[in-house]
Short mmCIF file of C-alpha atoms and ligand atoms in Angstrom, two decimals:
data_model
loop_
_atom_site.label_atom_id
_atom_site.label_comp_id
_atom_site.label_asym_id
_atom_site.label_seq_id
_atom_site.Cartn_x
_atom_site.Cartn_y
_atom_site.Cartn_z
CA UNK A 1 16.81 -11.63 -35.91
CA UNK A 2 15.87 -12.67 -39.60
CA UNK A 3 14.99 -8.92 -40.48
CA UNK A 4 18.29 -7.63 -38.58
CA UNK A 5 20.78 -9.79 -40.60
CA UNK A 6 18.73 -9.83 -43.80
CA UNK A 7 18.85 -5.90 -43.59
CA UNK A 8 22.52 -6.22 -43.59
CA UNK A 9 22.37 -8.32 -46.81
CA UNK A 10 23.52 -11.65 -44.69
CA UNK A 11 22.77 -14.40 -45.96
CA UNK A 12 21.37 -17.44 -43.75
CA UNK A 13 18.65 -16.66 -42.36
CA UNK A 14 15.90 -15.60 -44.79
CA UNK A 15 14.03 -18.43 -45.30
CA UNK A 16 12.50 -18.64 -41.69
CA UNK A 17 10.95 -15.35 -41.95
CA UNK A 18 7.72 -14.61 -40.32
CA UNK A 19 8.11 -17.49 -37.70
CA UNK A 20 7.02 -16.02 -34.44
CA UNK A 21 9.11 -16.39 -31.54
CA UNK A 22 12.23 -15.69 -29.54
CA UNK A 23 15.76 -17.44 -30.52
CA UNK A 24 15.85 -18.86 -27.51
CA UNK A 25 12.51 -20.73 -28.64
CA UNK A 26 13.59 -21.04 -31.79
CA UNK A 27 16.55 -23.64 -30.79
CA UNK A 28 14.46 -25.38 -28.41
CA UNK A 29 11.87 -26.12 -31.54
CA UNK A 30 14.71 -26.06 -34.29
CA UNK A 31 12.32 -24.00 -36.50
CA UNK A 32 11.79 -24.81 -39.57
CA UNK A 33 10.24 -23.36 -43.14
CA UNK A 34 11.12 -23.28 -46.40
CA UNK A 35 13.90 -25.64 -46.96
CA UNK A 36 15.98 -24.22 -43.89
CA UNK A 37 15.96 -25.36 -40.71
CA UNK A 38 17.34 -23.60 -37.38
CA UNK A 39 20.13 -26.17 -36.55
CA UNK A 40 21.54 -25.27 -41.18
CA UNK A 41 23.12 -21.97 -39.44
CA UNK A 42 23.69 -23.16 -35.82
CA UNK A 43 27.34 -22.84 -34.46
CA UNK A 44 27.05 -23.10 -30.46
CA UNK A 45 25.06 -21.56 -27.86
CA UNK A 46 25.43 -20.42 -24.14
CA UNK A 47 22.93 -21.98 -21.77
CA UNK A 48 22.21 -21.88 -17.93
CA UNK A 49 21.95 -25.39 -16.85
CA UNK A 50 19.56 -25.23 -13.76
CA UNK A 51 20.85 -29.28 -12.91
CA UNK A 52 24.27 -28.07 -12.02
CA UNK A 53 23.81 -24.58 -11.53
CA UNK A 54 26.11 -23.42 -14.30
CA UNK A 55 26.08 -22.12 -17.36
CA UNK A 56 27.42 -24.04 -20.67
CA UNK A 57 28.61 -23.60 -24.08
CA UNK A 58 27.21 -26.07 -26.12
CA UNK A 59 27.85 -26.95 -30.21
CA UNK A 60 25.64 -28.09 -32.70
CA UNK A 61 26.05 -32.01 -31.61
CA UNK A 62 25.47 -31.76 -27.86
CA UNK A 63 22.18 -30.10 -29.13
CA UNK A 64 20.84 -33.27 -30.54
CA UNK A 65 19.10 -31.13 -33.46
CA UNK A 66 16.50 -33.33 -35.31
CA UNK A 67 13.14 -32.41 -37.54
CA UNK A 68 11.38 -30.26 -34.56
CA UNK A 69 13.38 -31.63 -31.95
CA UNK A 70 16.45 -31.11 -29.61
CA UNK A 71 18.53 -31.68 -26.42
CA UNK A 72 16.31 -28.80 -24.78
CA UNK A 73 12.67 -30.46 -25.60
CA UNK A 74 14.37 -34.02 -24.64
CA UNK A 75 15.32 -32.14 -21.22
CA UNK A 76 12.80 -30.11 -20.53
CA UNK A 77 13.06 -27.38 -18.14
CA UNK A 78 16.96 -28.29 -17.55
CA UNK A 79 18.67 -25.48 -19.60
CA UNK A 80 17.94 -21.46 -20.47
CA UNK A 81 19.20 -20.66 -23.27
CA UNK A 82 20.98 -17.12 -23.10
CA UNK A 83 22.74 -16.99 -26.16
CA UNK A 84 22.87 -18.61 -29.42
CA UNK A 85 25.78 -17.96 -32.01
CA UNK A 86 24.55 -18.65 -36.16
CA UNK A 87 26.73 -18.35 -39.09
CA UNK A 88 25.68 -16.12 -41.74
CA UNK A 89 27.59 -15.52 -44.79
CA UNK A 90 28.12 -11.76 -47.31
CA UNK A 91 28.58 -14.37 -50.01
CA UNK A 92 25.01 -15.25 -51.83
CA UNK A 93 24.00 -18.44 -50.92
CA UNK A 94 20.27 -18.69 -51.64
CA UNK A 95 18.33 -21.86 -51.00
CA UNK A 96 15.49 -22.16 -53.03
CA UNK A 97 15.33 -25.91 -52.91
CA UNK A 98 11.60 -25.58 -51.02
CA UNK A 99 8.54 -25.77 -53.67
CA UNK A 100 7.69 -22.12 -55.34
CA UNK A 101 10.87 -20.55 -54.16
CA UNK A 102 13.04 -21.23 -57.17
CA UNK A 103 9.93 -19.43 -59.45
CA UNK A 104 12.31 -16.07 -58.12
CA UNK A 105 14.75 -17.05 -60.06
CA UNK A 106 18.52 -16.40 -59.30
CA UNK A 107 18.31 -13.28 -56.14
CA UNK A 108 21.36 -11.21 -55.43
CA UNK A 109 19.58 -9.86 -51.89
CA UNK A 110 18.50 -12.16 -49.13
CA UNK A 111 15.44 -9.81 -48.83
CA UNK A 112 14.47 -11.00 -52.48
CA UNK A 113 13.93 -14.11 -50.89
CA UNK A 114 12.46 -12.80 -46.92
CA UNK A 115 9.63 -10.97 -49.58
CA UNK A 116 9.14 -13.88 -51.30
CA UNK A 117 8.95 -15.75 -48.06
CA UNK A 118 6.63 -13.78 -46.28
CA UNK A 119 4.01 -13.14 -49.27
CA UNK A 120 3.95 -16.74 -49.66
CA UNK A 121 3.45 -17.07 -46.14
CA UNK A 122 0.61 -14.87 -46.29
CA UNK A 123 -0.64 -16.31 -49.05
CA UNK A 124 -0.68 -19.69 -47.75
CA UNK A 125 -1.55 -19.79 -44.34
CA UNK A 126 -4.13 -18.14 -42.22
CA UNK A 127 -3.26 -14.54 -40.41
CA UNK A 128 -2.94 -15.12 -36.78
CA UNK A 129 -3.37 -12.01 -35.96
CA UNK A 130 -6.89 -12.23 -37.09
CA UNK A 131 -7.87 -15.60 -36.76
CA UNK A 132 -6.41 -17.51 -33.70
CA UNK A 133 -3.93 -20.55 -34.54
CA UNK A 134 -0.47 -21.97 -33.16
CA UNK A 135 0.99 -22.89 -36.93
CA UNK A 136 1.38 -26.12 -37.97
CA UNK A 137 -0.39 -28.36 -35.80
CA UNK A 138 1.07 -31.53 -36.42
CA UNK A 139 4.61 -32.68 -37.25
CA UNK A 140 5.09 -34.10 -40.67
CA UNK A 141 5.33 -37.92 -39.83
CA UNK A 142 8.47 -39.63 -40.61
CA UNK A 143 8.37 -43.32 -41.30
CA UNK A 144 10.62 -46.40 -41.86
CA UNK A 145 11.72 -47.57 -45.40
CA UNK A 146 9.38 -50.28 -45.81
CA UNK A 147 6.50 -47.78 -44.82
CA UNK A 148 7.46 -45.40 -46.41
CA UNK A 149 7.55 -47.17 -50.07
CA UNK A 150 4.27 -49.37 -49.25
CA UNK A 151 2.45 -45.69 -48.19
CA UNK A 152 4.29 -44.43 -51.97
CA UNK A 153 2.81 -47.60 -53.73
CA UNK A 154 -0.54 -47.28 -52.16
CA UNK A 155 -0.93 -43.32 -53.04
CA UNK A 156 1.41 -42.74 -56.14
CA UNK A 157 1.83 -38.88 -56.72
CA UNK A 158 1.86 -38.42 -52.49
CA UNK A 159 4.76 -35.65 -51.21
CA UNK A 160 7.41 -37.96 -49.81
CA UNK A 161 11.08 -36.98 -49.00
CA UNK A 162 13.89 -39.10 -48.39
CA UNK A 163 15.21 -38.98 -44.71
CA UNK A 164 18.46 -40.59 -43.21
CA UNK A 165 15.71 -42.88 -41.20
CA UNK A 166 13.20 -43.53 -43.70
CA UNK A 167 10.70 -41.01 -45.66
CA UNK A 168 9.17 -37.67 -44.41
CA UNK A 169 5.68 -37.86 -45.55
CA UNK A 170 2.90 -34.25 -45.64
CA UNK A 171 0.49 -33.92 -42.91
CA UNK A 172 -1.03 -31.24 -44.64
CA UNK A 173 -1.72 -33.78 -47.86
CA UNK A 174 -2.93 -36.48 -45.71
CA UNK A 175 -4.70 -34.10 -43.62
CA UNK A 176 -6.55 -32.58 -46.97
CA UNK A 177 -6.76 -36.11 -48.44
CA UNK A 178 -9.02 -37.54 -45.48
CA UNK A 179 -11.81 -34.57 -46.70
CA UNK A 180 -11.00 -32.23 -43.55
CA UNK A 181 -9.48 -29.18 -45.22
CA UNK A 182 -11.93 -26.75 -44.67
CA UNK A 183 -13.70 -28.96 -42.20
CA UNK A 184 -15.52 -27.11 -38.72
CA UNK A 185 -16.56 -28.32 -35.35
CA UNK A 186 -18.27 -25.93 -33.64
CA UNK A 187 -16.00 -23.26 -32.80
CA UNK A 188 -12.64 -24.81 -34.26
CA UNK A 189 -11.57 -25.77 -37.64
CA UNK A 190 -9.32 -26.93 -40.02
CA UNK A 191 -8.06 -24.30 -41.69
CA UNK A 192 -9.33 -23.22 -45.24
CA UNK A 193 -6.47 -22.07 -46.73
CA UNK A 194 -4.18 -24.72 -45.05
CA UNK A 195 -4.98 -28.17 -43.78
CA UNK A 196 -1.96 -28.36 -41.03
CA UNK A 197 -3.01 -25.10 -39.20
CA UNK A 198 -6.10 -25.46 -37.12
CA UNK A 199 -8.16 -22.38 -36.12
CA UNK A 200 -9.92 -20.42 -33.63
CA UNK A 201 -13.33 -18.86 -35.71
CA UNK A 202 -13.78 -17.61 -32.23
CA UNK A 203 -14.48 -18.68 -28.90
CA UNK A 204 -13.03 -21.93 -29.32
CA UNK A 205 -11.49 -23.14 -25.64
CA UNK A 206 -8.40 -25.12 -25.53
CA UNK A 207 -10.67 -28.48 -25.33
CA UNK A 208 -12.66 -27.79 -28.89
CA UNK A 209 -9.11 -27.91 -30.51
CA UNK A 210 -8.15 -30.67 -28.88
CA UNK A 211 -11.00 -32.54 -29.81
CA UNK A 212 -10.66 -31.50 -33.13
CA UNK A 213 -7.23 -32.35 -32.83
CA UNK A 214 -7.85 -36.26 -32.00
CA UNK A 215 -11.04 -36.09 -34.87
CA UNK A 216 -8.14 -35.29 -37.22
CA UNK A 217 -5.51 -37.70 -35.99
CA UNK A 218 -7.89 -40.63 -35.90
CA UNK A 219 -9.62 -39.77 -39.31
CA UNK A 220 -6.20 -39.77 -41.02
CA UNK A 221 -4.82 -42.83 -39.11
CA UNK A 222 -8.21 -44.88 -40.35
CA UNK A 223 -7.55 -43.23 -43.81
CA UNK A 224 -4.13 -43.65 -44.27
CA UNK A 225 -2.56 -45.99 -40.98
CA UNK A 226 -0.68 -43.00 -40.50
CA UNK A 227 -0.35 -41.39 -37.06
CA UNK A 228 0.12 -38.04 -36.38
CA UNK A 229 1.70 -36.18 -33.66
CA UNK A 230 0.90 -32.87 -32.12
CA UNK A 231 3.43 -30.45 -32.79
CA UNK A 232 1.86 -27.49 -29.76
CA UNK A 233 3.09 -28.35 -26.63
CA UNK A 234 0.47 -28.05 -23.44
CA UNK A 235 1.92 -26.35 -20.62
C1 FAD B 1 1.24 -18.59 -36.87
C2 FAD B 1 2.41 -19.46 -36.52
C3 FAD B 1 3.25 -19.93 -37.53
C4 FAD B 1 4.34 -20.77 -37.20
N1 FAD B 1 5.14 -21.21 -38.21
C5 FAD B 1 6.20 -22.02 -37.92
C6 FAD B 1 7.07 -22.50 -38.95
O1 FAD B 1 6.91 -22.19 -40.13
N2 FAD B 1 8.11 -23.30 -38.59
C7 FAD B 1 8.34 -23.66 -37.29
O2 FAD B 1 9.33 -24.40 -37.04
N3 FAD B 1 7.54 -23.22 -36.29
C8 FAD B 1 6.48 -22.42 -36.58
N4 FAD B 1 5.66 -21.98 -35.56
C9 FAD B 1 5.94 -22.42 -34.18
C10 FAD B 1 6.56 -21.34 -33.27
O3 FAD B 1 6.77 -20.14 -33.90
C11 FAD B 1 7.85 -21.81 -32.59
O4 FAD B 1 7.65 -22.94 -31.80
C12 FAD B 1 8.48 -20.68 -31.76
O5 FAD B 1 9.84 -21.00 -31.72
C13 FAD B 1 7.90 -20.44 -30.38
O6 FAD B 1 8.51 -19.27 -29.86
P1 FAD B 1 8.03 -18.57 -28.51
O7 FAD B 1 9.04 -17.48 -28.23
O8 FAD B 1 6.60 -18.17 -28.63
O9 FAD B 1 8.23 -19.75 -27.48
P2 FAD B 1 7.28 -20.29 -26.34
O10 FAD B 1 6.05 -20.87 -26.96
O11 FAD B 1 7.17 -19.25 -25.30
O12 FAD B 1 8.20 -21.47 -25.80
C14 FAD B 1 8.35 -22.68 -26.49
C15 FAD B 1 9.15 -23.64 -25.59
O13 FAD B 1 10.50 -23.19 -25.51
C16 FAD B 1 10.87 -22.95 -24.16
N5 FAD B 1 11.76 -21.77 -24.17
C17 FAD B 1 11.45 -20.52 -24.61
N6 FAD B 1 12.53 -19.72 -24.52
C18 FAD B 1 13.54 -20.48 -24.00
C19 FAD B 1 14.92 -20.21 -23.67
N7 FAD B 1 15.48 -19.01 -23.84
N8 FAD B 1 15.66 -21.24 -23.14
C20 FAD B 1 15.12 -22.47 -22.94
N9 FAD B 1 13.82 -22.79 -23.24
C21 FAD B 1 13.05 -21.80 -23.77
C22 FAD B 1 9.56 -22.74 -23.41
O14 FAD B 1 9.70 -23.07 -22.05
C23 FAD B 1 8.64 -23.70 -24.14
O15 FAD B 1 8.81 -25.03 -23.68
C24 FAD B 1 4.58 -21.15 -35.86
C25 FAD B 1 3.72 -20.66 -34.85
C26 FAD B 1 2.67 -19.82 -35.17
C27 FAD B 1 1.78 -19.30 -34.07
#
């Protein structure tokens, strides 16, 4: 979907490129990447709700979009999604409020920015085509005020980011911070390239990573009093 209305020269989409995944998934997770998140370009969607047999049209409210979140992880199971209306625009609109990004300077082609994207993608994060992983593995913890400016006190220099609800602090820095970039138990790991991602060297069964998983979670919590929630969803 990214490709099809980048190759048009739309503009809207191009920061999620390379996510993996269907749009029907991708409203369920509001994806995320680069500044952009699903529910920026979201206008309404059609949906099969299996409760009262029917299908729906719903708008952005009724989805309850939040950071990785909406109506259709809250309900889960209730609605298939079948349709999903975005707004894209022919006028330039590039966001390149998200870290390197603005280094391309001032684009006149939304595939400037899908390149840019996806080579910083690639740079950044371990192929899964070659090295087993699910993305990000935890969400980036949001906290209250109060926590959020004692956690800012405590570790000047820390990402941070200013939510409606408080401050959206890094897994991947506290991850990194508590030593476990890099870090290996047996068959799973913490990525080397990036300490959110955890990884498959091969062989690893659904229990190493969630062990590894809980090794992280309580390391950082110790480290930091931070907890952090998985962001994969067991079926
Ligand atoms: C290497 C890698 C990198 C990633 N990077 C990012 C990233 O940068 N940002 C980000 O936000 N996510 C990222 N992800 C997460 C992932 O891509 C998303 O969660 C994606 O939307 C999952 O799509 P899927 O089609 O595989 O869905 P599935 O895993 O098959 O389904 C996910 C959930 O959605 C439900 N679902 C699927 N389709 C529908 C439908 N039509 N109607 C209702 N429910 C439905 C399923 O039942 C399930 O509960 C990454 C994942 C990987 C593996």
């Amino acid at each position: 979907m990214v490709a099809h209305t980048v190759g048009q020269g739309l503009w809207g989409l191009e920061n999620l490129a390379g996510i993996p995944g269907t749009v029907g998934a991708a409203v369920v997770q509001n994806i995320g990447a680069y500044g952009v998140e699903l529910s920026d370009q979201f206008v309404s969607l059609r949906a099969f709700d299996r409760s009262t047999r029917a299908f729906v049209e719903l708008a952005a409210p009724a989805c309850r979009f939040a950071y990785r979140q909406s109506l259709f992880k809250q309900e889960k199971g209730r609605y298939v999604v079948t349709r999903v209306r975005l707004k894209v625009s022919r006028a330039g609109a590039p966001n390149l409020s998200y870290g390197n990004l603005s280094a391309i300077g001032d684009p006149d082609d939304p595939g400037q920015i899908m390149a840019e994207v996806l080579r910083l993608r690639a740079r950044k994060l371990p192929d899964w085509r070659r090295c087993g992983n699910a993305g990000s593995f935890f969400h980036n913890p949001v906290v209250s005020d109060p926590e959020g400016r004692a956690f800012m006190l405590a570790n000047p220099g820390a990402p941070a980011f200013s939510q409606a609800d408080g401050w959206k602090l890094s897994a991947g820095w506290l991850i990194e911070q508590a030593g476990l970039k890099g870090y290996r138990r047996g068959r799973a790991g913490v990525s080397e390239q990036h300490a959110l991602v955890l990884v498959n060297h091969g062989g690893a069964t659904c229990s190493d990573i969630l062990d590894l998983a809980d090794h992280v979670a309580t390391t950082v919590r110790h480290r930091f009093g931070i907890s952090l929630q998985r962001e994969p969803e067991l079926l």
